[in-house]
């Protein structure tokens, strides 16, 4: 029971990390394109 619980926590943690990374990457890309079109 315990290893499965840790695995779910690790999966959620990785999913949040991936979301945070992609959110920031797309935000930075949007800012960059916005500066180019100025």
JSON list of C-alpha atoms in Angstrom, two decimals:
[
{"chain": "A", "resi": 1, "resn": "UNK", "atom": "CA", "xyz": [0.00, 0.00, 0.00]},
{"chain": "A", "resi": 2, "resn": "UNK", "atom": "CA", "xyz": [2.76, 2.44, 0.94]},
{"chain": "A", "resi": 3, "resn": "UNK", "atom": "CA", "xyz": [4.90, 2.16, -2.25]},
{"chain": "A", "resi": 4, "resn": "UNK", "atom": "CA", "xyz": [1.81, 2.76, -4.44]},
{"chain": "A", "resi": 5, "resn": "UNK", "atom": "CA", "xyz": [0.96, 5.89, -2.43]},
{"chain": "A", "resi": 6, "resn": "UNK", "atom": "CA", "xyz": [4.51, 7.24, -2.86]},
{"chain": "A", "resi": 7, "resn": "UNK", "atom": "CA", "xyz": [4.33, 6.48, -6.60]},
{"chain": "A", "resi": 8, "resn": "UNK", "atom": "CA", "xyz": [1.08, 8.50, -6.96]},
{"chain": "A", "resi": 9, "resn": "UNK", "atom": "CA", "xyz": [2.64, 11.41, -5.06]},
{"chain": "A", "resi": 10, "resn": "UNK", "atom": "CA", "xyz": [5.74, 11.30, -7.30]},
{"chain": "A", "resi": 11, "resn": "UNK", "atom": "CA", "xyz": [3.56, 11.20, -10.45]},
{"chain": "A", "resi": 12, "resn": "UNK", "atom": "CA", "xyz": [1.53, 14.22, -9.26]},
{"chain": "A", "resi": 13, "resn": "UNK", "atom": "CA", "xyz": [4.75, 16.08, -8.35]},
{"chain": "A", "resi": 14, "resn": "UNK", "atom": "CA", "xyz": [6.24, 15.42, -11.82]},
{"chain": "A", "resi": 15, "resn": "UNK", "atom": "CA", "xyz": [2.95, 16.49, -13.49]},
{"chain": "A", "resi": 16, "resn": "UNK", "atom": "CA", "xyz": [2.95, 19.79, -11.54]},
{"chain": "A", "resi": 17, "resn": "UNK", "atom": "CA", "xyz": [6.62, 20.36, -12.40]},
{"chain": "A", "resi": 18, "resn": "UNK", "atom": "CA", "xyz": [5.92, 19.72, -16.12]},
{"chain": "A", "resi": 19, "resn": "UNK", "atom": "CA", "xyz": [2.88, 22.06, -16.06]},
{"chain": "A", "resi": 20, "resn": "UNK", "atom": "CA", "xyz": [4.92, 24.79, -14.33]},
{"chain": "A", "resi": 21, "resn": "UNK", "atom": "CA", "xyz": [7.78, 24.40, -16.83]},
{"chain": "A", "resi": 22, "resn": "UNK", "atom": "CA", "xyz": [5.53, 24.50, -19.92]},
{"chain": "A", "resi": 23, "resn": "UNK", "atom": "CA", "xyz": [3.47, 27.40, -18.50]},
{"chain": "A", "resi": 24, "resn": "UNK", "atom": "CA", "xyz": [6.63, 29.48, -18.01]},
{"chain": "A", "resi": 25, "resn": "UNK", "atom": "CA", "xyz": [8.06, 28.40, -21.39]},
{"chain": "A", "resi": 26, "resn": "UNK", "atom": "CA", "xyz": [4.91, 29.48, -23.26]},
{"chain": "A", "resi": 27, "resn": "UNK", "atom": "CA", "xyz": [4.73, 32.72, -21.26]},
{"chain": "A", "resi": 28, "resn": "UNK", "atom": "CA", "xyz": [8.36, 33.54, -22.12]},
{"chain": "A", "resi": 29, "resn": "UNK", "atom": "CA", "xyz": [7.69, 32.66, -25.78]},
{"chain": "A", "resi": 30, "resn": "UNK", "atom": "CA", "xyz": [4.66, 34.98, -25.82]},
{"chain": "A", "resi": 31, "resn": "UNK", "atom": "CA", "xyz": [6.71, 37.82, -24.32]},
{"chain": "A", "resi": 32, "resn": "UNK", "atom": "CA", "xyz": [9.48, 37.24, -26.88]},
{"chain": "A", "resi": 33, "resn": "UNK", "atom": "CA", "xyz": [7.04, 37.29, -29.84]},
{"chain": "A", "resi": 34, "resn": "UNK", "atom": "CA", "xyz": [5.36, 40.39, -28.36]},
{"chain": "A", "resi": 35, "resn": "UNK", "atom": "CA", "xyz": [8.73, 42.17, -28.26]},
{"chain": "A", "resi": 36, "resn": "UNK", "atom": "CA", "xyz": [9.52, 41.15, -31.85]},
{"chain": "A", "resi": 37, "resn": "UNK", "atom": "CA", "xyz": [6.25, 42.55, -33.23]},
{"chain": "A", "resi": 38, "resn": "UNK", "atom": "CA", "xyz": [6.66, 45.91, -31.39]}
]
